[in-house]
Amino acid sequence: MDLSWSAALSAQEGRKLAGELFEETFGYQPLDVWSAPGRVNVIGEHVDYNGGPCLPIALPHRAFIAYAPREDRLLRLVSPQTREAVDELDLDKVAPRGCEGEVIGWASYLSGVAWALEKAGYGPIRGFDAALYSCVPRGGGLSSSAALECAMAVAIDEAEDLGLAGPLSAPSDKGRAILVECARRAENEIAGANTGGLDQTASLRCEEGHALALDCRDMSVEHIPFDLESQGLALLVIDTRAAHSLADGQYGQRRADCEEAARLLGVEQLVEVEDLQGASEALEDERLRKRMRHVVSEIARTRALIDLLKEGPLEGSRVQVVGALMNDSHDSLRDDYEVSCTELDVAVDAARGAGAYGARMTGGGFGGSAIALVDRERVEETAQAVARAFADHELGEPAFIVAVPSAPAGKL
Ligand code: ADP
Ligand code: MG
């Protein structure tokens, strides 16, 4: 059957499309075009807010922002993907969710970054005109939202001479960590989505050809070579296109469960739990026990996978071990954390049935995307098997991406 592949724009195409949209909309040339990638997490799910490690890579799919500062404090924003333009939003009036001046919809991600930078002491920032052109699938669990924020963050950083990001040839780790915090605050406080810092860190601090081992206790990072292609492997991303909404309460409930389990166990965060057996016995509540078991076991799996990648290329039986860790991750998210859904389970089962070394849901869950580690020459066949399984289950048509670790936010 015909498969739907979500194509990534090249840097030239993205620059051109965003630049043209800017000129058409605002009638003059932008200062320049900045971009930032979406991400996919290889392993380490729902552990960021528990202080655990995770392992994202930046996707080739990016959000491009053509940008020019203005002399006043107004923002004008346009995105062809939403069809609505935002006209003359006053930066002085932007306020957190639930307050007078709250910004609704996609403009909250962009205006939120300017707001957060000012809150962090990097203001005053001039108003701006910005044209957004993104090819990161929206709402697919691939962090289209962080891509917007992070493209915005590097645009403002350079246009306002904040000196935080550094050039792509020599990115500043410290400065980028500050931009991550501002992008996260934009998402949490202005857009009202209560997510951890994984997405923004991936978009701003990943490295081409590498996975990012991120320690969420202190947000320190390590770049680990992740060149699947040269090892005859590929990471197939399956966008189920099932609507996911992290803001709808489930995400908040999982976080609350983890906080409650940590409190009962007398630790600050679940990352401090060393004895899974003992902790299981100490928690009487079945639900809290399952949530804790996912987090603690996922942290162990993630550390194991990171160690494996550090030892050298993925060859022979090591590929099977990585696959098994991915499989266990999914099963734990499905059974203990209860954040999977029919579409994700069908995708994972079909990919495994087609011979994938491992497959798991990725991102927050309840829809979004799954990933499968497969032999390079079996990418098409695996995607076909997944698409057929979706048709058999009368689910909507999925879309596919081959994830190659790409460059972080900056001016490509
Ligand atoms: P994800 O980050 O997994 O894609 P989110 O729900 O966190 O899903 O973010 C999706 C939201 O980000 C959209 O509802 C929209 O508000 C905003 N967004 C993403 N891409 C675009 C775009 N190209 N144009 C306008 N808004 C966008
Ligand atoms: Mg998001």
mmCIF file with all atom_site columns, N, CA and C and ligand atoms in Angstrom, residues 39 62-64 78-84 104-110 132-149 187 191 193 195 199 244-247 363-364 368-369, ligand 1:
data_model
loop_
_atom_site.group_PDB
_atom_site.id
_atom_site.type_symbol
_atom_site.label_atom_id
_atom_site.label_alt_id
_atom_site.label_comp_id
_atom_site.label_asym_id
_atom_site.label_entity_id
_atom_site.label_seq_id
_atom_site.pdbx_PDB_ins_code
_atom_site.Cartn_x
_atom_site.Cartn_y
_atom_site.Cartn_z
_atom_site.occupancy
_atom_site.B_iso_or_equiv
_atom_site.pdbx_formal_charge
_atom_site.auth_seq_id
_atom_site.auth_comp_id
_atom_site.auth_asym_id
_atom_site.auth_atom_id
_atom_site.pdbx_PDB_model_num
ATOM   1   N N   . ARG A 1 39  ? 12.325 16.417 18.178 1.00 0.00 ? 39  ARG A N   1
ATOM   2   C CA  . ARG A 1 39  ? 13.187 15.375 18.747 1.00 0.00 ? 39  ARG A CA  1
ATOM   3   C C   . ARG A 1 39  ? 12.430 14.066 18.876 1.00 0.00 ? 39  ARG A C   1
ATOM   4   N N   . ARG A 1 62  ? 12.535 20.447 11.158 1.00 0.00 ? 62  ARG A N   1
ATOM   5   C CA  . ARG A 1 62  ? 12.809 21.677 11.915 1.00 0.00 ? 62  ARG A CA  1
ATOM   6   C C   . ARG A 1 62  ? 11.694 22.706 11.763 1.00 0.00 ? 62  ARG A C   1
ATOM   7   N N   . ALA A 1 63  ? 11.617 23.593 12.739 1.00 0.00 ? 63  ALA A N   1
ATOM   8   C CA  . ALA A 1 63  ? 10.786 24.793 12.627 1.00 0.00 ? 63  ALA A CA  1
ATOM   9   C C   . ALA A 1 63  ? 11.703 25.931 12.216 1.00 0.00 ? 63  ALA A C   1
ATOM   10  N N   . PHE A 1 64  ? 11.348 26.646 11.146 1.00 0.00 ? 64  PHE A N   1
ATOM   11  C CA  . PHE A 1 64  ? 12.143 27.787 10.657 1.00 0.00 ? 64  PHE A CA  1
ATOM   12  C C   . PHE A 1 64  ? 11.419 29.071 11.023 1.00 0.00 ? 64  PHE A C   1
ATOM   13  N N   . VAL A 1 78  ? 3.114  34.972 12.118 1.00 0.00 ? 78  VAL A N   1
ATOM   14  C CA  . VAL A 1 78  ? 2.317  34.271 11.109 1.00 0.00 ? 78  VAL A CA  1
ATOM   15  C C   . VAL A 1 78  ? 2.852  32.857 10.927 1.00 0.00 ? 78  VAL A C   1
ATOM   16  N N   . SER A 1 79  ? 1.921  31.910 10.746 1.00 0.00 ? 79  SER A N   1
ATOM   17  C CA  . SER A 1 79  ? 2.283  30.534 10.417 1.00 0.00 ? 79  SER A CA  1
ATOM   18  C C   . SER A 1 79  ? 1.259  30.000 9.436  1.00 0.00 ? 79  SER A C   1
ATOM   19  N N   . PRO A 1 80  ? 1.692  29.498 8.277  1.00 0.00 ? 80  PRO A N   1
ATOM   20  C CA  . PRO A 1 80  ? 0.713  28.971 7.315  1.00 0.00 ? 80  PRO A CA  1
ATOM   21  C C   . PRO A 1 80  ? 0.030  27.721 7.853  1.00 0.00 ? 80  PRO A C   1
ATOM   22  N N   . GLN A 1 81  ? 0.679  27.041 8.816  1.00 0.00 ? 81  GLN A N   1
ATOM   23  C CA  . GLN A 1 81  ? 0.119  25.787 9.320  1.00 0.00 ? 81  GLN A CA  1
ATOM   24  C C   . GLN A 1 81  ? -1.106 26.026 10.210 1.00 0.00 ? 81  GLN A C   1
ATOM   25  N N   . THR A 1 82  ? -1.274 27.214 10.724 1.00 0.00 ? 82  THR A N   1
ATOM   26  C CA  . THR A 1 82  ? -2.457 27.468 11.553 1.00 0.00 ? 82  THR A CA  1
ATOM   27  C C   . THR A 1 82  ? -3.442 28.397 10.848 1.00 0.00 ? 82  THR A C   1
ATOM   28  N N   . ARG A 1 83  ? -2.975 28.989 9.775  1.00 0.00 ? 83  ARG A N   1
ATOM   29  C CA  . ARG A 1 83  ? -3.761 29.922 8.963  1.00 0.00 ? 83  ARG A CA  1
ATOM   30  C C   . ARG A 1 83  ? -4.106 31.224 9.671  1.00 0.00 ? 83  ARG A C   1
ATOM   31  N N   . GLU A 1 84  ? -4.031 31.277 11.014 1.00 0.00 ? 84  GLU A N   1
ATOM   32  C CA  . GLU A 1 84  ? -4.344 32.550 11.661 1.00 0.00 ? 84  GLU A CA  1
ATOM   33  C C   . GLU A 1 84  ? -3.053 33.328 11.854 1.00 0.00 ? 84  GLU A C   1
ATOM   34  N N   . ILE A 1 104 ? -3.484 32.792 24.155 1.00 0.00 ? 104 ILE A N   1
ATOM   35  C CA  . ILE A 1 104 ? -4.066 31.490 23.823 1.00 0.00 ? 104 ILE A CA  1
ATOM   36  C C   . ILE A 1 104 ? -3.467 30.985 22.506 1.00 0.00 ? 104 ILE A C   1
ATOM   37  N N   . GLY A 1 105 ? -3.274 29.672 22.420 1.00 0.00 ? 105 GLY A N   1
ATOM   38  C CA  . GLY A 1 105 ? -2.890 29.071 21.142 1.00 0.00 ? 105 GLY A CA  1
ATOM   39  C C   . GLY A 1 105 ? -1.403 29.140 20.850 1.00 0.00 ? 105 GLY A C   1
ATOM   40  N N   . TRP A 1 106 ? -1.061 28.973 19.590 1.00 0.00 ? 106 TRP A N   1
ATOM   41  C CA  . TRP A 1 106 ? 0.335  28.784 19.201 1.00 0.00 ? 106 TRP A CA  1
ATOM   42  C C   . TRP A 1 106 ? 1.194  30.010 19.489 1.00 0.00 ? 106 TRP A C   1
ATOM   43  N N   . ALA A 1 107 ? 0.593  31.203 19.517 1.00 0.00 ? 107 ALA A N   1
ATOM   44  C CA  . ALA A 1 107 ? 1.376  32.411 19.779 1.00 0.00 ? 107 ALA A CA  1
ATOM   45  C C   . ALA A 1 107 ? 1.972  32.388 21.185 1.00 0.00 ? 107 ALA A C   1
ATOM   46  N N   . SER A 1 108 ? 1.373  31.567 22.071 1.00 0.00 ? 108 SER A N   1
ATOM   47  C CA  . SER A 1 108 ? 1.870  31.516 23.449 1.00 0.00 ? 108 SER A CA  1
ATOM   48  C C   . SER A 1 108 ? 3.296  30.951 23.497 1.00 0.00 ? 108 SER A C   1
ATOM   49  N N   . TYR A 1 109 ? 3.592  29.986 22.611 1.00 0.00 ? 109 TYR A N   1
ATOM   50  C CA  . TYR A 1 109 ? 4.937  29.386 22.616 1.00 0.00 ? 109 TYR A CA  1
ATOM   51  C C   . TYR A 1 109 ? 5.991  30.420 22.213 1.00 0.00 ? 109 TYR A C   1
ATOM   52  N N   . LEU A 1 110 ? 5.634  31.267 21.241 1.00 0.00 ? 110 LEU A N   1
ATOM   53  C CA  . LEU A 1 110 ? 6.607  32.237 20.727 1.00 0.00 ? 110 LEU A CA  1
ATOM   54  C C   . LEU A 1 110 ? 6.736  33.443 21.656 1.00 0.00 ? 110 LEU A C   1
ATOM   55  N N   . LEU A 1 132 ? 6.744  31.880 10.813 1.00 0.00 ? 132 LEU A N   1
ATOM   56  C CA  . LEU A 1 132 ? 7.112  30.521 11.209 1.00 0.00 ? 132 LEU A CA  1
ATOM   57  C C   . LEU A 1 132 ? 6.739  29.543 10.102 1.00 0.00 ? 132 LEU A C   1
ATOM   58  N N   . TYR A 1 133 ? 7.702  28.710 9.730  1.00 0.00 ? 133 TYR A N   1
ATOM   59  C CA  . TYR A 1 133 ? 7.393  27.638 8.775  1.00 0.00 ? 133 TYR A CA  1
ATOM   60  C C   . TYR A 1 133 ? 7.997  26.360 9.327  1.00 0.00 ? 133 TYR A C   1
ATOM   61  N N   . SER A 1 134 ? 7.157  25.433 9.744  1.00 0.00 ? 134 SER A N   1
ATOM   62  C CA  . SER A 1 134 ? 7.676  24.239 10.411 1.00 0.00 ? 134 SER A CA  1
ATOM   63  C C   . SER A 1 134 ? 7.281  22.969 9.672  1.00 0.00 ? 134 SER A C   1
ATOM   64  N N   . CYS A 1 135 ? 8.203  22.006 9.616  1.00 0.00 ? 135 CYS A N   1
ATOM   65  C CA  . CYS A 1 135 ? 7.840  20.696 9.057  1.00 0.00 ? 135 CYS A CA  1
ATOM   66  C C   . CYS A 1 135 ? 7.873  19.619 10.131 1.00 0.00 ? 135 CYS A C   1
ATOM   67  N N   . VAL A 1 136 ? 7.930  20.016 11.393 1.00 0.00 ? 136 VAL A N   1
ATOM   68  C CA  . VAL A 1 136 ? 7.824  19.034 12.476 1.00 0.00 ? 136 VAL A CA  1
ATOM   69  C C   . VAL A 1 136 ? 6.341  18.679 12.615 1.00 0.00 ? 136 VAL A C   1
ATOM   70  N N   . PRO A 1 137 ? 5.989  17.389 12.472 1.00 0.00 ? 137 PRO A N   1
ATOM   71  C CA  . PRO A 1 137 ? 4.574  17.036 12.595 1.00 0.00 ? 137 PRO A CA  1
ATOM   72  C C   . PRO A 1 137 ? 3.996  17.572 13.901 1.00 0.00 ? 137 PRO A C   1
ATOM   73  N N   . ARG A 1 138 ? 2.852  18.211 13.809 1.00 0.00 ? 138 ARG A N   1
ATOM   74  C CA  . ARG A 1 138 ? 2.258  18.877 14.976 1.00 0.00 ? 138 ARG A CA  1
ATOM   75  C C   . ARG A 1 138 ? 1.494  17.896 15.840 1.00 0.00 ? 138 ARG A C   1
ATOM   76  N N   . GLY A 1 139 ? 1.723  17.934 17.135 1.00 0.00 ? 139 GLY A N   1
ATOM   77  C CA  . GLY A 1 139 ? 0.989  17.059 18.041 1.00 0.00 ? 139 GLY A CA  1
ATOM   78  C C   . GLY A 1 139 ? 1.330  15.593 17.841 1.00 0.00 ? 139 GLY A C   1
ATOM   79  N N   . GLY A 1 140 ? 2.490  15.289 17.257 1.00 0.00 ? 140 GLY A N   1
ATOM   80  C CA  . GLY A 1 140 ? 2.869  13.900 17.001 1.00 0.00 ? 140 GLY A CA  1
ATOM   81  C C   . GLY A 1 140 ? 3.794  13.331 18.054 1.00 0.00 ? 140 GLY A C   1
ATOM   82  N N   . GLY A 1 141 ? 3.943  14.059 19.153 1.00 0.00 ? 141 GLY A N   1
ATOM   83  C CA  . GLY A 1 141 ? 4.870  13.591 20.190 1.00 0.00 ? 141 GLY A CA  1
ATOM   84  C C   . GLY A 1 141 ? 6.312  13.787 19.778 1.00 0.00 ? 141 GLY A C   1
ATOM   85  N N   . LEU A 1 142 ? 6.554  14.587 18.732 1.00 0.00 ? 142 LEU A N   1
ATOM   86  C CA  . LEU A 1 142 ? 7.918  14.809 18.252 1.00 0.00 ? 142 LEU A CA  1
ATOM   87  C C   . LEU A 1 142 ? 8.384  16.222 18.579 1.00 0.00 ? 142 LEU A C   1
ATOM   88  N N   . SER A 1 143 ? 7.657  16.860 19.491 1.00 0.00 ? 143 SER A N   1
ATOM   89  C CA  . SER A 1 143 ? 8.053  18.163 20.022 1.00 0.00 ? 143 SER A CA  1
ATOM   90  C C   . SER A 1 143 ? 8.049  19.293 19.011 1.00 0.00 ? 143 SER A C   1
ATOM   91  N N   . SER A 1 144 ? 6.972  19.393 18.276 1.00 0.00 ? 144 SER A N   1
ATOM   92  C CA  . SER A 1 144 ? 6.819  20.571 17.413 1.00 0.00 ? 144 SER A CA  1
ATOM   93  C C   . SER A 1 144 ? 6.788  21.822 18.279 1.00 0.00 ? 144 SER A C   1
ATOM   94  N N   . SER A 1 145 ? 6.272  21.691 19.505 1.00 0.00 ? 145 SER A N   1
ATOM   95  C CA  . SER A 1 145 ? 6.174  22.867 20.376 1.00 0.00 ? 145 SER A CA  1
ATOM   96  C C   . SER A 1 145 ? 7.563  23.343 20.808 1.00 0.00 ? 145 SER A C   1
ATOM   97  N N   . ALA A 1 146 ? 8.434  22.418 21.194 1.00 0.00 ? 146 ALA A N   1
ATOM   98  C CA  . ALA A 1 146 ? 9.789  22.825 21.585 1.00 0.00 ? 146 ALA A CA  1
ATOM   99  C C   . ALA A 1 146 ? 10.553 23.379 20.388 1.00 0.00 ? 146 ALA A C   1
ATOM   100 N N   . ALA A 1 147 ? 10.295 22.835 19.191 1.00 0.00 ? 147 ALA A N   1
ATOM   101 C CA  . ALA A 1 147 ? 10.975 23.352 17.996 1.00 0.00 ? 147 ALA A CA  1
ATOM   102 C C   . ALA A 1 147 ? 10.647 24.836 17.810 1.00 0.00 ? 147 ALA A C   1
ATOM   103 N N   . LEU A 1 148 ? 9.386  25.197 18.005 1.00 0.00 ? 148 LEU A N   1
ATOM   104 C CA  . LEU A 1 148 ? 8.995  26.621 17.890 1.00 0.00 ? 148 LEU A CA  1
ATOM   105 C C   . LEU A 1 148 ? 9.729  27.459 18.928 1.00 0.00 ? 148 LEU A C   1
ATOM   106 N N   . GLU A 1 149 ? 9.666  27.008 20.162 1.00 0.00 ? 149 GLU A N   1
ATOM   107 C CA  . GLU A 1 149 ? 10.275 27.785 21.254 1.00 0.00 ? 149 GLU A CA  1
ATOM   108 C C   . GLU A 1 149 ? 11.773 27.968 21.038 1.00 0.00 ? 149 GLU A C   1
ATOM   109 N N   . GLU A 1 187 ? 6.767  27.238 27.802 1.00 0.00 ? 187 GLU A N   1
ATOM   110 C CA  . GLU A 1 187 ? 5.817  26.127 27.618 1.00 0.00 ? 187 GLU A CA  1
ATOM   111 C C   . GLU A 1 187 ? 4.998  25.892 28.895 1.00 0.00 ? 187 GLU A C   1
ATOM   112 N N   . ALA A 1 191 ? 2.246  28.833 27.797 1.00 0.00 ? 191 ALA A N   1
ATOM   113 C CA  . ALA A 1 191 ? 1.392  27.919 27.027 1.00 0.00 ? 191 ALA A CA  1
ATOM   114 C C   . ALA A 1 191 ? 0.588  27.004 27.954 1.00 0.00 ? 191 ALA A C   1
ATOM   115 N N   . ALA A 1 193 ? 1.495  24.119 29.429 1.00 0.00 ? 193 ALA A N   1
ATOM   116 C CA  . ALA A 1 193 ? 1.741  22.667 29.347 1.00 0.00 ? 193 ALA A CA  1
ATOM   117 C C   . ALA A 1 193 ? 2.851  22.312 30.331 1.00 0.00 ? 193 ALA A C   1
ATOM   118 N N   . THR A 1 195 ? 5.358  20.375 31.176 1.00 0.00 ? 195 THR A N   1
ATOM   119 C CA  . THR A 1 195 ? 6.323  19.357 30.756 1.00 0.00 ? 195 THR A CA  1
ATOM   120 C C   . THR A 1 195 ? 7.705  19.629 31.354 1.00 0.00 ? 195 THR A C   1
ATOM   121 N N   . ASP A 1 199 ? 12.454 18.103 26.077 1.00 0.00 ? 199 ASP A N   1
ATOM   122 C CA  . ASP A 1 199 ? 12.245 18.507 24.682 1.00 0.00 ? 199 ASP A CA  1
ATOM   123 C C   . ASP A 1 199 ? 13.124 19.682 24.286 1.00 0.00 ? 199 ASP A C   1
ATOM   124 N N   . HIS A 1 244 ? -2.867 13.447 20.742 1.00 0.00 ? 244 HIS A N   1
ATOM   125 C CA  . HIS A 1 244 ? -2.418 13.309 22.118 1.00 0.00 ? 244 HIS A CA  1
ATOM   126 C C   . HIS A 1 244 ? -2.530 14.679 22.758 1.00 0.00 ? 244 HIS A C   1
ATOM   127 N N   . SER A 1 245 ? -2.826 14.699 24.005 1.00 0.00 ? 245 SER A N   1
ATOM   128 C CA  . SER A 1 245 ? -2.877 15.988 24.669 1.00 0.00 ? 245 SER A CA  1
ATOM   129 C C   . SER A 1 245 ? -2.309 15.823 26.062 1.00 0.00 ? 245 SER A C   1
ATOM   130 N N   . LEU A 1 246 ? -1.129 16.410 26.248 1.00 0.00 ? 246 LEU A N   1
ATOM   131 C CA  . LEU A 1 246 ? -0.487 16.288 27.558 1.00 0.00 ? 246 LEU A CA  1
ATOM   132 C C   . LEU A 1 246 ? -1.138 17.217 28.573 1.00 0.00 ? 246 LEU A C   1
ATOM   133 N N   . ALA A 1 247 ? -1.822 18.226 28.055 1.00 0.00 ? 247 ALA A N   1
ATOM   134 C CA  . ALA A 1 247 ? -2.378 19.230 28.963 1.00 0.00 ? 247 ALA A CA  1
ATOM   135 C C   . ALA A 1 247 ? -3.698 18.752 29.562 1.00 0.00 ? 247 ALA A C   1
ATOM   136 N N   . GLY A 1 363 ? 7.802  9.619  23.748 1.00 0.00 ? 363 GLY A N   1
ATOM   137 C CA  . GLY A 1 363 ? 7.060  10.838 24.099 1.00 0.00 ? 363 GLY A CA  1
ATOM   138 C C   . GLY A 1 363 ? 6.074  10.553 25.226 1.00 0.00 ? 363 GLY A C   1
ATOM   139 N N   . GLY A 1 364 ? 5.201  11.474 25.455 1.00 0.00 ? 364 GLY A N   1
ATOM   140 C CA  . GLY A 1 364 ? 4.311  11.416 26.606 1.00 0.00 ? 364 GLY A CA  1
ATOM   141 C C   . GLY A 1 364 ? 3.301  10.277 26.587 1.00 0.00 ? 364 GLY A C   1
ATOM   142 N N   . GLY A 1 368 ? 0.476  10.119 19.667 1.00 0.00 ? 368 GLY A N   1
ATOM   143 C CA  . GLY A 1 368 ? 1.837  10.518 19.321 1.00 0.00 ? 368 GLY A CA  1
ATOM   144 C C   . GLY A 1 368 ? 2.542  9.422  18.551 1.00 0.00 ? 368 GLY A C   1
ATOM   145 N N   . SER A 1 369 ? 3.826  9.207  18.840 1.00 0.00 ? 369 SER A N   1
ATOM   146 C CA  . SER A 1 369 ? 4.641  8.354  17.968 1.00 0.00 ? 369 SER A CA  1
ATOM   147 C C   . SER A 1 369 ? 5.248  7.162  18.695 1.00 0.00 ? 369 SER A C   1
HETATM 148 P P1  . ADP B 2 .   ? 4.078  18.188 20.073 1.00 0.00 ? 1   ADP B P1  1
HETATM 149 O O1  . ADP B 2 .   ? 5.059  19.082 20.720 1.00 0.00 ? 1   ADP B O1  1
HETATM 150 O O2  . ADP B 2 .   ? 4.228  16.771 20.467 1.00 0.00 ? 1   ADP B O2  1
HETATM 151 O O3  . ADP B 2 .   ? 4.043  18.322 18.591 1.00 0.00 ? 1   ADP B O3  1
HETATM 152 P P2  . ADP B 2 .   ? 2.245  19.825 21.555 1.00 0.00 ? 1   ADP B P2  1
HETATM 153 O O4  . ADP B 2 .   ? 0.805  19.683 21.853 1.00 0.00 ? 1   ADP B O4  1
HETATM 154 O O5  . ADP B 2 .   ? 3.195  19.961 22.653 1.00 0.00 ? 1   ADP B O5  1
HETATM 155 O O6  . ADP B 2 .   ? 2.632  18.597 20.601 1.00 0.00 ? 1   ADP B O6  1
HETATM 156 O O7  . ADP B 2 .   ? 2.448  21.082 20.624 1.00 0.00 ? 1   ADP B O7  1
HETATM 157 C C1  . ADP B 2 .   ? 1.645  21.285 19.480 1.00 0.00 ? 1   ADP B C1  1
HETATM 158 C C2  . ADP B 2 .   ? 1.236  22.741 19.427 1.00 0.00 ? 1   ADP B C2  1
HETATM 159 O O8  . ADP B 2 .   ? 2.365  23.548 19.016 1.00 0.00 ? 1   ADP B O8  1
HETATM 160 C C3  . ADP B 2 .   ? 0.175  23.029 18.386 1.00 0.00 ? 1   ADP B C3  1
HETATM 161 O O9  . ADP B 2 .   ? -1.121 22.809 18.898 1.00 0.00 ? 1   ADP B O9  1
HETATM 162 C C4  . ADP B 2 .   ? 0.419  24.505 18.074 1.00 0.00 ? 1   ADP B C4  1
HETATM 163 O O10 . ADP B 2 .   ? -0.133 25.315 19.079 1.00 0.00 ? 1   ADP B O10 1
HETATM 164 C C5  . ADP B 2 .   ? 1.919  24.608 18.185 1.00 0.00 ? 1   ADP B C5  1
HETATM 165 N N1  . ADP B 2 .   ? 2.542  24.431 16.849 1.00 0.00 ? 1   ADP B N1  1
HETATM 166 C C6  . ADP B 2 .   ? 3.365  23.434 16.457 1.00 0.00 ? 1   ADP B C6  1
HETATM 167 N N2  . ADP B 2 .   ? 3.736  23.591 15.165 1.00 0.00 ? 1   ADP B N2  1
HETATM 168 C C7  . ADP B 2 .   ? 3.147  24.730 14.736 1.00 0.00 ? 1   ADP B C7  1
HETATM 169 C C8  . ADP B 2 .   ? 3.131  25.436 13.496 1.00 0.00 ? 1   ADP B C8  1
HETATM 170 N N3  . ADP B 2 .   ? 3.816  25.001 12.449 1.00 0.00 ? 1   ADP B N3  1
HETATM 171 N N4  . ADP B 2 .   ? 2.412  26.574 13.437 1.00 0.00 ? 1   ADP B N4  1
HETATM 172 C C9  . ADP B 2 .   ? 1.707  27.014 14.503 1.00 0.00 ? 1   ADP B C9  1
HETATM 173 N N5  . ADP B 2 .   ? 1.670  26.397 15.676 1.00 0.00 ? 1   ADP B N5  1
HETATM 174 C C10 . ADP B 2 .   ? 2.378  25.267 15.807 1.00 0.00 ? 1   ADP B C10 1
#
